[in-house]
Short mmCIF file of N, CA, C and O in Angstrom, two decimals:
data_model
loop_
_atom_site.label_atom_id
_atom_site.label_comp_id
_atom_site.label_asym_id
_atom_site.label_seq_id
_atom_site.Cartn_x
_atom_site.Cartn_y
_atom_site.Cartn_z
N SER J 1 16.79 135.66 -31.79
CA SER J 1 16.75 136.64 -32.86
C SER J 1 15.40 137.36 -32.87
O SER J 1 14.40 136.83 -32.39
N GLN J 2 15.37 138.52 -33.41
CA GLN J 2 14.16 139.34 -33.48
C GLN J 2 13.28 138.90 -34.64
O GLN J 2 13.80 138.53 -35.70
N PRO J 3 11.97 138.95 -34.48
CA PRO J 3 11.09 138.63 -35.62
C PRO J 3 11.16 139.75 -36.67
O PRO J 3 11.42 140.90 -36.34
N THR J 4 10.91 139.37 -37.89
CA THR J 4 10.91 140.35 -38.97
C THR J 4 9.61 141.15 -38.93
O THR J 4 8.63 140.75 -38.28
N ASP J 5 9.59 142.25 -39.67
CA ASP J 5 8.36 143.05 -39.76
C ASP J 5 7.23 142.23 -40.36
O ASP J 5 6.08 142.32 -39.91
N ASP J 6 7.53 141.43 -41.36
CA ASP J 6 6.50 140.58 -41.97
C ASP J 6 5.94 139.57 -40.97
O ASP J 6 4.73 139.34 -40.93
N GLU J 7 6.80 138.99 -40.17
CA GLU J 7 6.34 138.03 -39.15
C GLU J 7 5.46 138.73 -38.12
O GLU J 7 4.43 138.19 -37.69
N LEU J 8 5.86 139.92 -37.72
CA LEU J 8 5.05 140.68 -36.75
C LEU J 8 3.70 141.06 -37.35
O LEU J 8 2.67 140.93 -36.69
N ASN J 9 3.70 141.51 -38.59
CA ASN J 9 2.44 141.88 -39.25
C ASN J 9 1.53 140.68 -39.42
O ASN J 9 0.31 140.78 -39.20
N THR J 10 2.09 139.55 -39.77
CA THR J 10 1.30 138.32 -39.92
C THR J 10 0.70 137.90 -38.58
O THR J 10 -0.48 137.55 -38.50
N ALA J 11 1.50 137.95 -37.53
CA ALA J 11 1.02 137.56 -36.20
C ALA J 11 -0.06 138.52 -35.73
O ALA J 11 -1.08 138.09 -35.16
N TYR J 12 0.12 139.81 -35.96
CA TYR J 12 -0.88 140.80 -35.54
C TYR J 12 -2.19 140.59 -36.30
O TYR J 12 -3.26 140.62 -35.70
N THR J 13 -2.10 140.37 -37.59
CA THR J 13 -3.30 140.15 -38.40
C THR J 13 -4.05 138.90 -37.92
O THR J 13 -5.28 138.92 -37.79
N ALA J 14 -3.33 137.85 -37.64
CA ALA J 14 -3.95 136.61 -37.15
C ALA J 14 -4.63 136.85 -35.80
O ALA J 14 -5.76 136.41 -35.57
N TRP J 15 -3.95 137.59 -34.91
CA TRP J 15 -4.52 137.88 -33.60
C TRP J 15 -5.77 138.74 -33.75
O TRP J 15 -6.79 138.47 -33.12
N LYS J 16 -5.70 139.77 -34.58
CA LYS J 16 -6.84 140.67 -34.77
C LYS J 16 -8.03 139.91 -35.34
O LYS J 16 -9.16 140.07 -34.87
N ASN J 17 -7.80 139.07 -36.35
CA ASN J 17 -8.89 138.30 -36.95
C ASN J 17 -9.49 137.33 -35.94
O ASN J 17 -10.71 137.13 -35.92
N ALA J 18 -8.66 136.73 -35.10
CA ALA J 18 -9.15 135.77 -34.11
C ALA J 18 -9.96 136.45 -33.01
O ALA J 18 -10.81 135.82 -32.39
N ASN J 19 -9.73 137.73 -32.78
CA ASN J 19 -10.42 138.43 -31.69
C ASN J 19 -11.47 139.43 -32.17
O ASN J 19 -12.14 140.04 -31.35
N GLU J 20 -11.62 139.58 -33.46
CA GLU J 20 -12.56 140.55 -34.01
C GLU J 20 -14.00 140.27 -33.58
O GLU J 20 -14.78 141.19 -33.33
N TYR J 21 -14.35 138.99 -33.45
CA TYR J 21 -15.70 138.63 -33.06
C TYR J 21 -16.05 139.20 -31.69
O TYR J 21 -17.21 139.55 -31.43
N LYS J 22 -15.06 139.30 -30.80
CA LYS J 22 -15.31 139.83 -29.46
C LYS J 22 -15.76 141.28 -29.51
O LYS J 22 -16.70 141.68 -28.81
N GLU J 23 -15.10 142.07 -30.34
CA GLU J 23 -15.47 143.48 -30.48
C GLU J 23 -16.87 143.61 -31.07
O GLU J 23 -17.67 144.43 -30.61
N LYS J 24 -17.16 142.80 -32.08
CA LYS J 24 -18.49 142.85 -32.71
C LYS J 24 -19.58 142.46 -31.72
O LYS J 24 -20.64 143.07 -31.67
N ARG J 25 -19.31 141.41 -30.91
CA ARG J 25 -20.29 141.00 -29.91
C ARG J 25 -20.50 142.08 -28.86
O ARG J 25 -21.63 142.35 -28.46
N GLU J 26 -19.40 142.69 -28.42
CA GLU J 26 -19.50 143.72 -27.39
C GLU J 26 -20.41 144.86 -27.84
O GLU J 26 -21.22 145.36 -27.05
N ILE J 27 -20.31 145.24 -29.10
CA ILE J 27 -21.14 146.31 -29.64
C ILE J 27 -22.60 145.84 -29.78
O ILE J 27 -23.53 146.61 -29.53
N ALA J 28 -22.79 144.59 -30.16
CA ALA J 28 -24.13 144.08 -30.46
C ALA J 28 -24.95 143.72 -29.22
O ALA J 28 -26.18 143.75 -29.26
N TYR J 29 -24.27 143.35 -28.12
CA TYR J 29 -25.02 142.96 -26.92
C TYR J 29 -25.85 144.14 -26.40
O TYR J 29 -25.38 145.27 -26.38
N PRO J 30 -27.06 143.86 -25.92
CA PRO J 30 -27.81 144.91 -25.23
C PRO J 30 -27.06 145.31 -23.95
O PRO J 30 -26.26 144.54 -23.42
N SER J 31 -27.34 146.50 -23.46
CA SER J 31 -26.69 146.95 -22.22
C SER J 31 -27.04 146.00 -21.07
O SER J 31 -28.03 145.26 -21.14
N ILE J 32 -26.25 146.05 -20.03
CA ILE J 32 -26.51 145.21 -18.85
C ILE J 32 -27.90 145.52 -18.29
O ILE J 32 -28.65 144.60 -17.92
N GLN J 33 -28.25 146.79 -18.25
CA GLN J 33 -29.57 147.18 -17.73
C GLN J 33 -30.68 146.55 -18.57
O GLN J 33 -31.66 146.02 -18.02
N GLU J 34 -30.52 146.59 -19.89
CA GLU J 34 -31.52 145.99 -20.77
C GLU J 34 -31.58 144.48 -20.57
O GLU J 34 -32.67 143.89 -20.55
N GLN J 35 -30.42 143.86 -20.41
CA GLN J 35 -30.40 142.41 -20.20
C GLN J 35 -31.08 142.02 -18.90
O GLN J 35 -31.83 141.03 -18.85
N LEU J 36 -30.82 142.78 -17.85
CA LEU J 36 -31.46 142.48 -16.56
C LEU J 36 -32.97 142.66 -16.66
O LEU J 36 -33.74 141.86 -16.11
N ASP J 37 -33.41 143.68 -17.38
CA ASP J 37 -34.85 143.90 -17.57
C ASP J 37 -35.46 142.74 -18.36
O ASP J 37 -36.54 142.24 -18.01
N MET J 38 -34.75 142.30 -19.40
CA MET J 38 -35.23 141.14 -20.17
C MET J 38 -35.36 139.92 -19.28
O MET J 38 -36.35 139.18 -19.36
N GLN J 39 -34.34 139.67 -18.44
CA GLN J 39 -34.37 138.51 -17.56
C GLN J 39 -35.53 138.60 -16.57
O GLN J 39 -36.20 137.59 -16.31
N TYR J 40 -35.78 139.79 -16.03
CA TYR J 40 -36.90 139.97 -15.10
C TYR J 40 -38.22 139.61 -15.79
O TYR J 40 -39.02 138.82 -15.26
N TRP J 41 -38.44 140.20 -16.97
CA TRP J 41 -39.71 139.97 -17.65
C TRP J 41 -39.83 138.54 -18.17
O TRP J 41 -40.93 137.98 -18.21
N ASP J 42 -38.72 137.94 -18.55
CA ASP J 42 -38.76 136.53 -18.95
C ASP J 42 -39.20 135.66 -17.78
O ASP J 42 -40.03 134.75 -17.94
N LYS J 43 -38.65 135.93 -16.61
CA LYS J 43 -39.03 135.17 -15.41
C LYS J 43 -40.51 135.39 -15.09
O LYS J 43 -41.23 134.45 -14.75
N LYS J 44 -40.93 136.64 -15.19
CA LYS J 44 -42.31 137.01 -14.86
C LYS J 44 -43.31 136.40 -15.85
O LYS J 44 -44.39 135.97 -15.47
N ASN J 45 -42.93 136.40 -17.16
CA ASN J 45 -43.88 135.99 -18.21
C ASN J 45 -43.61 134.59 -18.77
O ASN J 45 -44.35 134.14 -19.64
N GLY J 46 -42.55 133.93 -18.30
CA GLY J 46 -42.24 132.60 -18.84
C GLY J 46 -41.77 132.66 -20.30
O GLY J 46 -42.00 131.72 -21.06
N THR J 47 -41.10 133.76 -20.68
CA THR J 47 -40.62 133.92 -22.05
C THR J 47 -39.11 133.69 -22.12
O THR J 47 -38.47 133.46 -21.11
N THR J 48 -38.56 133.78 -23.32
CA THR J 48 -37.13 133.55 -23.53
C THR J 48 -36.47 134.71 -24.30
O THR J 48 -35.53 134.50 -25.07
N THR J 49 -36.95 135.91 -24.08
CA THR J 49 -36.44 137.08 -24.80
C THR J 49 -34.94 137.24 -24.63
O THR J 49 -34.21 137.47 -25.60
N TRP J 50 -34.45 137.14 -23.40
CA TRP J 50 -33.03 137.34 -23.13
C TRP J 50 -32.20 136.26 -23.81
O TRP J 50 -31.22 136.55 -24.48
N VAL J 51 -32.58 135.00 -23.63
CA VAL J 51 -31.84 133.89 -24.24
C VAL J 51 -31.81 134.06 -25.75
O VAL J 51 -30.77 133.87 -26.40
N ASP J 52 -32.93 134.44 -26.33
CA ASP J 52 -33.01 134.63 -27.78
C ASP J 52 -32.10 135.77 -28.24
O ASP J 52 -31.42 135.65 -29.27
N ALA J 53 -32.08 136.87 -27.50
CA ALA J 53 -31.25 138.02 -27.86
C ALA J 53 -29.76 137.67 -27.81
O ALA J 53 -29.00 138.01 -28.73
N ILE J 54 -29.35 136.98 -26.76
CA ILE J 54 -27.94 136.60 -26.61
C ILE J 54 -27.56 135.57 -27.68
O ILE J 54 -26.49 135.67 -28.29
N ALA J 55 -28.43 134.62 -27.94
CA ALA J 55 -28.16 133.61 -28.97
C ALA J 55 -28.00 134.25 -30.34
O ALA J 55 -27.13 133.83 -31.13
N LYS J 56 -28.80 135.27 -30.63
CA LYS J 56 -28.69 135.95 -31.93
C LYS J 56 -27.35 136.67 -32.06
O LYS J 56 -26.71 136.59 -33.12
N VAL J 57 -26.92 137.35 -31.00
CA VAL J 57 -25.63 138.04 -31.05
C VAL J 57 -24.52 137.02 -31.30
O VAL J 57 -23.63 137.23 -32.12
N LYS J 58 -24.59 135.89 -30.61
CA LYS J 58 -23.54 134.87 -30.76
C LYS J 58 -23.59 134.24 -32.15
O LYS J 58 -22.54 133.99 -32.75
N SER J 59 -24.77 133.99 -32.69
CA SER J 59 -24.85 133.38 -34.03
C SER J 59 -24.47 134.37 -35.12
O SER J 59 -23.88 133.98 -36.13
N ASP J 60 -24.77 135.65 -34.91
CA ASP J 60 -24.40 136.67 -35.90
C ASP J 60 -22.90 136.97 -35.88
O ASP J 60 -22.36 137.48 -36.86
N ASN J 61 -22.24 136.69 -34.76
CA ASN J 61 -20.81 136.97 -34.59
C ASN J 61 -20.13 135.72 -33.99
O ASN J 61 -19.72 135.72 -32.85
N PRO J 62 -20.01 134.66 -34.80
CA PRO J 62 -19.49 133.40 -34.27
C PRO J 62 -18.02 133.47 -33.88
O PRO J 62 -17.23 134.22 -34.46
N LYS J 63 -17.69 132.69 -32.88
CA LYS J 63 -16.30 132.55 -32.45
C LYS J 63 -15.59 131.67 -33.49
O LYS J 63 -16.08 130.62 -33.86
N PRO J 64 -14.43 132.15 -33.97
CA PRO J 64 -13.73 131.33 -34.97
C PRO J 64 -13.25 130.01 -34.36
O PRO J 64 -12.94 129.93 -33.20
N SER J 65 -13.22 128.98 -35.20
CA SER J 65 -12.77 127.67 -34.70
C SER J 65 -11.29 127.48 -34.84
O SER J 65 -10.58 128.16 -35.43
#
């Protein structure tokens, strides 16, 4: 049997909510070029700029459990 409109809407809303963090992270991450530059300078200077930046994006936009 076919799902009802309510069932489809409920499933879509659940899927969207479960994947919303991915869109937010994608927007928040620095560009690949910026990330590579961070990694270069972290290696050169012994810093953790890149790790800190990525950790902040992940903590600000957590994956739902």
